[in-house]
């Protein structure tokens, strides 16, 4: 059995990329850029009005002219107009191209419109209410860099530069494997000795949050069936996330079977709670990474966030966000195990504080819905109220 610190280090040492691929813009959300993105034109591409009002030449104001004849209107999307007579003005809408020879926009709120004339009623500053050409990004500037995760904001930038197809890093092909004769499908009514599958659905949902669509299979407690099915999966996936079958029970075949089919064990069992029987290995020839988590819901959920998410992020060139929180109650970890304890973190007066949710053991599924993460508590250590500890977020803390 190894320490948690060694286990996470060994997991991260196996990280590798999965290549790149072109995807349509609409399918790029949540993916990681594999190319630098450049401005294909100035941003904005022209001097544009930021207010509805009139466009004038400021020199007219300096000559004490405060009333302008309206001679035209510039709408957003229309070609550029030209202001030839500086005693006149052109009405202009937000987003429209600033007329040639105009250099200032006065918004309607600072005007009084009398028929075809606009009377200025507030002081005017030269160049006001204009978004200057190229002031955001000049043509050729790198607007997004390799390794950037694509969110809604990046989608807008990509659309603005005409990227209908985007080069992104490939996500791993992931298969979720549940094991055990006691598990039945969600639509089934369990018998007294059975329970419905939950782990695969929980992890499937968390993978979707990472932009990964996974597949799932269930394997009964039969050694030969387990071996045959896992051999098939090794030929079709980059990652196997298994739940159950790694403890000391007579039907916990996975450690033996995985090594029989060429998956090299990196470690089995970690000094941690929950998830002490965690098994981790790789099939080096087929380049498949195997995370075999204990089957209890809290064990699977904690290990997924503690190990798999940092591993995935490193494979994709992303950093894993690290939080610390302030404990609002004392806790003594008198064991020789690293503890991952369910917790509810929240912002209080600008500080991130948390309360522990002790639950009813690693099989307590419902307590996971009350938490938004796990606090990491070191072995044989007493924590006082107010102690600052690492926090592994499983969802938004807001």
mmCIF file of C-alpha atoms in Angstrom, residues 63-353:
data_model
loop_
_atom_site.group_PDB
_atom_site.id
_atom_site.type_symbol
_atom_site.label_atom_id
_atom_site.label_comp_id
_atom_site.label_asym_id
_atom_site.label_seq_id
_atom_site.Cartn_x
_atom_site.Cartn_y
_atom_site.Cartn_z
ATOM 1 C CA UNK A 63 -16.508 77.365 -33.944
ATOM 2 C CA UNK A 64 -19.420 77.602 -31.477
ATOM 3 C CA UNK A 65 -21.802 75.742 -33.761
ATOM 4 C CA UNK A 66 -24.339 73.960 -31.548
ATOM 5 C CA UNK A 67 -27.113 73.231 -34.041
ATOM 6 C CA UNK A 68 -26.620 70.813 -36.931
ATOM 7 C CA UNK A 69 -28.796 70.040 -39.939
ATOM 8 C CA UNK A 70 -29.468 66.289 -40.253
ATOM 9 C CA UNK A 71 -28.677 65.277 -43.840
ATOM 10 C CA UNK A 72 -28.475 61.473 -43.736
ATOM 11 C CA UNK A 73 -28.568 58.406 -41.518
ATOM 12 C CA UNK A 74 -25.930 55.700 -41.046
ATOM 13 C CA UNK A 75 -27.333 52.344 -39.991
ATOM 14 C CA UNK A 76 -25.383 49.355 -38.704
ATOM 15 C CA UNK A 77 -24.517 47.189 -41.689
ATOM 16 C CA UNK A 78 -24.703 49.983 -44.264
ATOM 17 C CA UNK A 79 -21.682 51.181 -46.286
ATOM 18 C CA UNK A 80 -19.702 54.167 -45.028
ATOM 19 C CA UNK A 81 -21.282 57.602 -45.519
ATOM 20 C CA UNK A 82 -19.357 60.861 -45.986
ATOM 21 C CA UNK A 83 -19.852 64.139 -44.135
ATOM 22 C CA UNK A 84 -19.028 66.913 -46.631
ATOM 23 C CA UNK A 85 -20.547 69.924 -44.878
ATOM 24 C CA UNK A 86 -19.310 70.317 -41.293
ATOM 25 C CA UNK A 87 -22.318 72.459 -40.383
ATOM 26 C CA UNK A 88 -24.408 69.341 -40.898
ATOM 27 C CA UNK A 89 -24.515 65.959 -39.208
ATOM 28 C CA UNK A 90 -25.420 62.397 -40.011
ATOM 29 C CA UNK A 91 -27.638 60.414 -37.696
ATOM 30 C CA UNK A 92 -25.844 57.239 -36.681
ATOM 31 C CA UNK A 93 -26.877 54.009 -35.018
ATOM 32 C CA UNK A 94 -24.836 51.913 -32.581
ATOM 33 C CA UNK A 95 -22.452 49.648 -34.506
ATOM 34 C CA UNK A 96 -22.558 51.704 -37.706
ATOM 35 C CA UNK A 97 -19.420 52.798 -39.590
ATOM 36 C CA UNK A 98 -18.340 56.316 -38.649
ATOM 37 C CA UNK A 99 -18.877 58.560 -41.701
ATOM 38 C CA UNK A 100 -15.802 59.803 -43.542
ATOM 39 C CA UNK A 101 -14.673 63.214 -42.178
ATOM 40 C CA UNK A 102 -16.710 62.735 -38.986
ATOM 41 C CA UNK A 103 -14.733 62.246 -35.776
ATOM 42 C CA UNK A 104 -17.221 62.539 -32.904
ATOM 43 C CA UNK A 105 -20.559 61.001 -31.956
ATOM 44 C CA UNK A 106 -23.106 62.760 -29.734
ATOM 45 C CA UNK A 107 -25.773 60.494 -28.259
ATOM 46 C CA UNK A 108 -29.460 61.362 -28.521
ATOM 47 C CA UNK A 109 -29.699 61.868 -24.752
ATOM 48 C CA UNK A 110 -27.432 64.924 -25.127
ATOM 49 C CA UNK A 111 -29.437 66.398 -28.010
ATOM 50 C CA UNK A 112 -32.748 68.019 -28.699
ATOM 51 C CA UNK A 113 -34.179 67.129 -32.091
ATOM 52 C CA UNK A 114 -36.241 69.911 -33.726
ATOM 53 C CA UNK A 115 -37.549 68.729 -37.062
ATOM 54 C CA UNK A 116 -34.462 68.230 -39.261
ATOM 55 C CA UNK A 117 -32.095 69.905 -36.791
ATOM 56 C CA UNK A 118 -30.166 68.520 -33.816
ATOM 57 C CA UNK A 119 -29.321 70.928 -30.997
ATOM 58 C CA UNK A 120 -26.389 70.045 -28.715
ATOM 59 C CA UNK A 121 -27.285 70.392 -25.025
ATOM 60 C CA UNK A 122 -24.235 68.902 -23.258
ATOM 61 C CA UNK A 123 -20.470 69.547 -23.503
ATOM 62 C CA UNK A 124 -18.783 67.541 -26.262
ATOM 63 C CA UNK A 125 -15.368 65.836 -26.173
ATOM 64 C CA UNK A 126 -13.557 65.185 -29.426
ATOM 65 C CA UNK A 127 -13.621 61.498 -30.426
ATOM 66 C CA UNK A 128 -16.282 60.508 -27.906
ATOM 67 C CA UNK A 129 -18.523 57.446 -28.350
ATOM 68 C CA UNK A 130 -16.322 55.846 -31.018
ATOM 69 C CA UNK A 131 -14.812 52.363 -30.884
ATOM 70 C CA UNK A 132 -11.599 52.850 -32.865
ATOM 71 C CA UNK A 133 -10.554 50.546 -35.692
ATOM 72 C CA UNK A 134 -8.036 47.969 -34.461
ATOM 73 C CA UNK A 135 -8.238 49.180 -30.850
ATOM 74 C CA UNK A 136 -9.163 45.690 -29.597
ATOM 75 C CA UNK A 137 -6.792 43.646 -31.744
ATOM 76 C CA UNK A 138 -4.839 44.681 -34.866
ATOM 77 C CA UNK A 139 -4.886 42.317 -37.847
ATOM 78 C CA UNK A 140 -2.494 39.401 -37.360
ATOM 79 C CA UNK A 141 -2.546 39.483 -33.556
ATOM 80 C CA UNK A 142 -2.794 36.156 -31.737
ATOM 81 C CA UNK A 143 -6.246 36.294 -30.158
ATOM 82 C CA UNK A 144 -6.344 32.741 -28.740
ATOM 83 C CA UNK A 145 -3.394 30.491 -27.954
ATOM 84 C CA UNK A 146 -2.850 26.741 -28.133
ATOM 85 C CA UNK A 147 -4.028 25.068 -24.928
ATOM 86 C CA UNK A 148 -6.973 27.381 -24.322
ATOM 87 C CA UNK A 149 -10.167 25.632 -23.261
ATOM 88 C CA UNK A 150 -13.034 26.754 -25.459
ATOM 89 C CA UNK A 151 -15.908 28.349 -23.571
ATOM 90 C CA UNK A 152 -18.737 30.556 -24.836
ATOM 91 C CA UNK A 153 -16.386 33.558 -24.960
ATOM 92 C CA UNK A 154 -13.883 31.708 -27.156
ATOM 93 C CA UNK A 155 -16.710 30.533 -29.428
ATOM 94 C CA UNK A 156 -17.506 34.192 -30.103
ATOM 95 C CA UNK A 157 -13.882 34.990 -30.918
ATOM 96 C CA UNK A 158 -13.578 31.982 -33.222
ATOM 97 C CA UNK A 159 -16.735 32.991 -35.062
ATOM 98 C CA UNK A 160 -15.476 36.563 -35.404
ATOM 99 C CA UNK A 161 -12.318 35.440 -37.201
ATOM 100 C CA UNK A 162 -14.188 33.045 -39.474
ATOM 101 C CA UNK A 163 -13.120 29.727 -37.940
ATOM 102 C CA UNK A 164 -15.910 27.418 -39.025
ATOM 103 C CA UNK A 165 -13.572 24.468 -38.393
ATOM 104 C CA UNK A 166 -11.313 24.380 -35.342
ATOM 105 C CA UNK A 167 -8.217 22.281 -34.651
ATOM 106 C CA UNK A 168 -8.553 20.844 -31.141
ATOM 107 C CA UNK A 169 -6.808 18.278 -28.999
ATOM 108 C CA UNK A 170 -8.469 14.888 -29.148
ATOM 109 C CA UNK A 171 -10.252 13.719 -26.058
ATOM 110 C CA UNK A 172 -9.547 10.170 -24.946
ATOM 111 C CA UNK A 173 -12.071 7.482 -25.833
ATOM 112 C CA UNK A 174 -13.434 6.471 -22.454
ATOM 113 C CA UNK A 175 -15.403 3.393 -21.446
ATOM 114 C CA UNK A 176 -17.126 3.144 -18.070
ATOM 115 C CA UNK A 177 -17.214 -0.402 -16.722
ATOM 116 C CA UNK A 178 -19.485 -1.446 -13.866
ATOM 117 C CA UNK A 179 -19.090 -4.853 -12.267
ATOM 118 C CA UNK A 180 -21.147 -7.053 -9.973
ATOM 119 C CA UNK A 181 -24.159 -9.358 -10.093
ATOM 120 C CA UNK A 182 -25.950 -7.149 -7.584
ATOM 121 C CA UNK A 183 -26.386 -4.286 -10.071
ATOM 122 C CA UNK A 184 -29.404 -3.808 -12.315
ATOM 123 C CA UNK A 185 -30.354 -1.120 -14.827
ATOM 124 C CA UNK A 186 -32.122 2.076 -13.818
ATOM 125 C CA UNK A 187 -35.368 0.998 -15.484
ATOM 126 C CA UNK A 188 -35.476 -2.288 -13.564
ATOM 127 C CA UNK A 189 -37.091 -2.906 -10.199
ATOM 128 C CA UNK A 190 -34.361 -4.349 -7.962
ATOM 129 C CA UNK A 191 -34.990 -7.508 -6.010
ATOM 130 C CA UNK A 192 -34.278 -7.472 -2.276
ATOM 131 C CA UNK A 193 -30.614 -8.408 -2.839
ATOM 132 C CA UNK A 194 -30.002 -5.984 -5.730
ATOM 133 C CA UNK A 195 -29.373 -2.270 -6.293
ATOM 134 C CA UNK A 196 -29.605 -0.035 -9.344
ATOM 135 C CA UNK A 197 -26.445 1.115 -11.114
ATOM 136 C CA UNK A 198 -25.480 4.651 -10.176
ATOM 137 C CA UNK A 199 -21.706 5.058 -10.504
ATOM 138 C CA UNK A 200 -21.615 4.813 -14.297
ATOM 139 C CA UNK A 201 -24.351 7.445 -14.586
ATOM 140 C CA UNK A 202 -22.609 9.764 -12.136
ATOM 141 C CA UNK A 203 -19.262 9.527 -13.943
ATOM 142 C CA UNK A 204 -20.910 9.737 -17.367
ATOM 143 C CA UNK A 205 -22.413 13.076 -16.300
ATOM 144 C CA UNK A 206 -19.117 14.398 -14.968
ATOM 145 C CA UNK A 207 -17.364 13.389 -18.202
ATOM 146 C CA UNK A 208 -19.950 15.303 -20.218
ATOM 147 C CA UNK A 209 -18.964 18.368 -18.217
ATOM 148 C CA UNK A 210 -15.443 17.826 -19.593
ATOM 149 C CA UNK A 211 -16.763 17.541 -23.151
ATOM 150 C CA UNK A 212 -16.277 13.760 -23.268
ATOM 151 C CA UNK A 213 -19.005 11.393 -24.431
ATOM 152 C CA UNK A 214 -18.294 7.977 -22.961
ATOM 153 C CA UNK A 215 -19.631 4.488 -23.495
ATOM 154 C CA UNK A 216 -20.518 2.068 -20.732
ATOM 155 C CA UNK A 217 -20.699 -1.691 -20.260
ATOM 156 C CA UNK A 218 -21.575 -3.961 -17.366
ATOM 157 C CA UNK A 219 -19.666 -7.143 -16.539
ATOM 158 C CA UNK A 220 -21.074 -9.922 -14.379
ATOM 159 C CA UNK A 221 -19.031 -11.626 -11.661
ATOM 160 C CA UNK A 222 -17.501 -14.276 -13.902
ATOM 161 C CA UNK A 223 -13.732 -14.455 -14.408
ATOM 162 C CA UNK A 224 -13.731 -15.699 -18.013
ATOM 163 C CA UNK A 225 -16.460 -13.301 -19.097
ATOM 164 C CA UNK A 226 -14.565 -10.474 -17.387
ATOM 165 C CA UNK A 227 -11.358 -11.401 -19.202
ATOM 166 C CA UNK A 228 -13.031 -11.700 -22.612
ATOM 167 C CA UNK A 229 -14.878 -8.398 -22.282
ATOM 168 C CA UNK A 230 -11.855 -6.456 -21.062
ATOM 169 C CA UNK A 231 -9.738 -7.752 -23.965
ATOM 170 C CA UNK A 232 -12.354 -6.306 -26.350
ATOM 171 C CA UNK A 233 -12.396 -2.983 -24.536
ATOM 172 C CA UNK A 234 -8.587 -2.663 -24.617
ATOM 173 C CA UNK A 235 -8.778 -2.738 -28.414
ATOM 174 C CA UNK A 236 -11.300 0.090 -28.659
ATOM 175 C CA UNK A 237 -10.644 2.667 -25.939
ATOM 176 C CA UNK A 238 -7.882 4.893 -24.560
ATOM 177 C CA UNK A 239 -9.140 4.822 -20.976
ATOM 178 C CA UNK A 240 -11.126 2.346 -18.919
ATOM 179 C CA UNK A 241 -12.810 3.631 -15.778
ATOM 180 C CA UNK A 242 -13.892 0.610 -13.777
ATOM 181 C CA UNK A 243 -16.082 0.554 -10.698
ATOM 182 C CA UNK A 244 -15.980 -2.352 -8.262
ATOM 183 C CA UNK A 245 -14.181 -5.697 -8.221
ATOM 184 C CA UNK A 246 -10.831 -4.523 -6.787
ATOM 185 C CA UNK A 247 -11.140 -5.370 -3.087
ATOM 186 C CA UNK A 248 -10.452 -8.695 -1.344
ATOM 187 C CA UNK A 249 -13.746 -10.460 -2.013
ATOM 188 C CA UNK A 250 -13.845 -13.862 -3.704
ATOM 189 C CA UNK A 251 -15.492 -12.310 -6.746
ATOM 190 C CA UNK A 252 -13.117 -9.345 -7.007
ATOM 191 C CA UNK A 253 -11.390 -10.681 -10.116
ATOM 192 C CA UNK A 254 -10.231 -7.440 -11.690
ATOM 193 C CA UNK A 255 -6.639 -7.126 -10.372
ATOM 194 C CA UNK A 256 -5.833 -10.712 -11.419
ATOM 195 C CA UNK A 257 -7.612 -10.495 -14.762
ATOM 196 C CA UNK A 258 -6.132 -7.121 -15.701
ATOM 197 C CA UNK A 259 -2.604 -8.386 -15.183
ATOM 198 C CA UNK A 260 -3.406 -11.633 -17.030
ATOM 199 C CA UNK A 261 -4.398 -9.667 -20.146
ATOM 200 C CA UNK A 262 -1.302 -7.478 -20.150
ATOM 201 C CA UNK A 263 -2.331 -4.464 -18.123
ATOM 202 C CA UNK A 264 0.745 -3.638 -16.062
ATOM 203 C CA UNK A 265 -0.062 -2.719 -12.480
ATOM 204 C CA UNK A 266 1.387 0.622 -11.389
ATOM 205 C CA UNK A 267 -0.075 0.292 -7.895
ATOM 206 C CA UNK A 268 -2.912 -1.347 -5.982
ATOM 207 C CA UNK A 269 -4.189 0.113 -2.712
ATOM 208 C CA UNK A 270 -3.539 3.599 -1.412
ATOM 209 C CA UNK A 271 -3.412 4.857 2.155
ATOM 210 C CA UNK A 272 -6.583 6.885 1.772
ATOM 211 C CA UNK A 273 -10.254 6.899 2.673
ATOM 212 C CA UNK A 274 -12.477 6.495 0.761
ATOM 213 C CA UNK A 275 -11.064 4.382 -2.045
ATOM 214 C CA UNK A 276 -8.234 2.464 -0.393
ATOM 215 C CA UNK A 277 -8.426 -0.523 -2.851
ATOM 216 C CA UNK A 278 -7.892 1.771 -5.913
ATOM 217 C CA UNK A 279 -6.018 -0.141 -8.679
ATOM 218 C CA UNK A 280 -4.153 1.712 -11.421
ATOM 219 C CA UNK A 281 -2.287 0.390 -14.434
ATOM 220 C CA UNK A 282 -1.495 0.635 -18.143
ATOM 221 C CA UNK A 283 -1.444 -1.650 -21.157
ATOM 222 C CA UNK A 284 1.680 -0.180 -22.713
ATOM 223 C CA UNK A 285 1.431 -1.948 -26.073
ATOM 224 C CA UNK A 286 -2.156 -0.838 -26.660
ATOM 225 C CA UNK A 287 -1.578 2.490 -24.860
ATOM 226 C CA UNK A 288 -4.632 2.101 -22.632
ATOM 227 C CA UNK A 289 -4.795 3.550 -19.117
ATOM 228 C CA UNK A 290 -6.933 1.756 -16.525
ATOM 229 C CA UNK A 291 -8.422 3.378 -13.427
ATOM 230 C CA UNK A 292 -10.106 0.657 -11.342
ATOM 231 C CA UNK A 293 -11.991 2.322 -8.501
ATOM 232 C CA UNK A 294 -13.731 0.630 -5.564
ATOM 233 C CA UNK A 295 -17.453 0.256 -6.163
ATOM 234 C CA UNK A 296 -18.857 2.295 -3.290
ATOM 235 C CA UNK A 297 -20.317 5.559 -4.646
ATOM 236 C CA UNK A 298 -18.207 7.934 -2.538
ATOM 237 C CA UNK A 299 -15.065 5.937 -3.392
ATOM 238 C CA UNK A 300 -15.672 6.101 -7.125
ATOM 239 C CA UNK A 301 -16.717 9.756 -7.030
ATOM 240 C CA UNK A 302 -13.775 10.884 -4.895
ATOM 241 C CA UNK A 303 -11.165 8.920 -6.823
ATOM 242 C CA UNK A 304 -12.494 10.199 -10.136
ATOM 243 C CA UNK A 305 -11.996 13.807 -9.025
ATOM 244 C CA UNK A 306 -8.783 13.256 -7.092
ATOM 245 C CA UNK A 307 -6.962 11.223 -9.753
ATOM 246 C CA UNK A 308 -8.698 11.119 -13.112
ATOM 247 C CA UNK A 309 -9.474 14.839 -13.541
ATOM 248 C CA UNK A 310 -5.874 15.998 -12.856
ATOM 249 C CA UNK A 311 -4.635 13.206 -15.149
ATOM 250 C CA UNK A 312 -7.007 14.256 -17.928
ATOM 251 C CA UNK A 313 -6.105 17.924 -17.541
ATOM 252 C CA UNK A 314 -2.396 17.207 -17.771
ATOM 253 C CA UNK A 315 -2.932 15.022 -20.859
ATOM 254 C CA UNK A 316 -4.725 17.936 -22.528
ATOM 255 C CA UNK A 317 -2.231 20.561 -21.364
ATOM 256 C CA UNK A 318 -4.622 22.153 -18.875
ATOM 257 C CA UNK A 319 -3.869 23.068 -15.291
ATOM 258 C CA UNK A 320 -6.021 21.724 -12.473
ATOM 259 C CA UNK A 321 -7.445 24.526 -10.355
ATOM 260 C CA UNK A 322 -6.373 24.175 -6.737
ATOM 261 C CA UNK A 323 -8.523 25.632 -3.967
ATOM 262 C CA UNK A 324 -8.030 26.012 -0.256
ATOM 263 C CA UNK A 325 -10.888 26.526 2.174
ATOM 264 C CA UNK A 326 -11.282 27.515 5.813
ATOM 265 C CA UNK A 327 -12.683 24.738 8.014
ATOM 266 C CA UNK A 328 -15.565 25.946 10.137
ATOM 267 C CA UNK A 329 -15.297 23.065 12.605
ATOM 268 C CA UNK A 330 -12.457 21.137 14.176
ATOM 269 C CA UNK A 331 -11.615 17.633 12.941
ATOM 270 C CA UNK A 332 -9.049 15.072 14.026
ATOM 271 C CA UNK A 333 -7.773 12.576 11.472
ATOM 272 C CA UNK A 334 -6.369 9.997 13.884
ATOM 273 C CA UNK A 335 -5.805 7.398 11.138
ATOM 274 C CA UNK A 336 -2.713 6.750 9.031
ATOM 275 C CA UNK A 337 -4.839 7.428 5.931
ATOM 276 C CA UNK A 338 -5.265 10.578 3.861
ATOM 277 C CA UNK A 339 -8.944 11.483 4.192
ATOM 278 C CA UNK A 340 -11.187 12.910 1.472
ATOM 279 C CA UNK A 341 -14.185 14.180 3.394
ATOM 280 C CA UNK A 342 -17.319 15.474 1.714
ATOM 281 C CA UNK A 343 -17.779 19.170 2.316
ATOM 282 C CA UNK A 344 -19.940 22.122 1.389
ATOM 283 C CA UNK A 345 -17.864 25.187 0.485
ATOM 284 C CA UNK A 346 -19.332 28.659 0.189
ATOM 285 C CA UNK A 347 -18.179 32.254 0.049
ATOM 286 C CA UNK A 348 -18.661 34.146 3.322
ATOM 287 C CA UNK A 349 -17.576 37.793 3.510
ATOM 288 C CA UNK A 350 -15.181 37.262 0.625
ATOM 289 C CA UNK A 351 -13.609 34.124 2.119
ATOM 290 C CA UNK A 352 -14.064 30.513 1.033
ATOM 291 C CA UNK A 353 -15.304 28.548 4.022
#
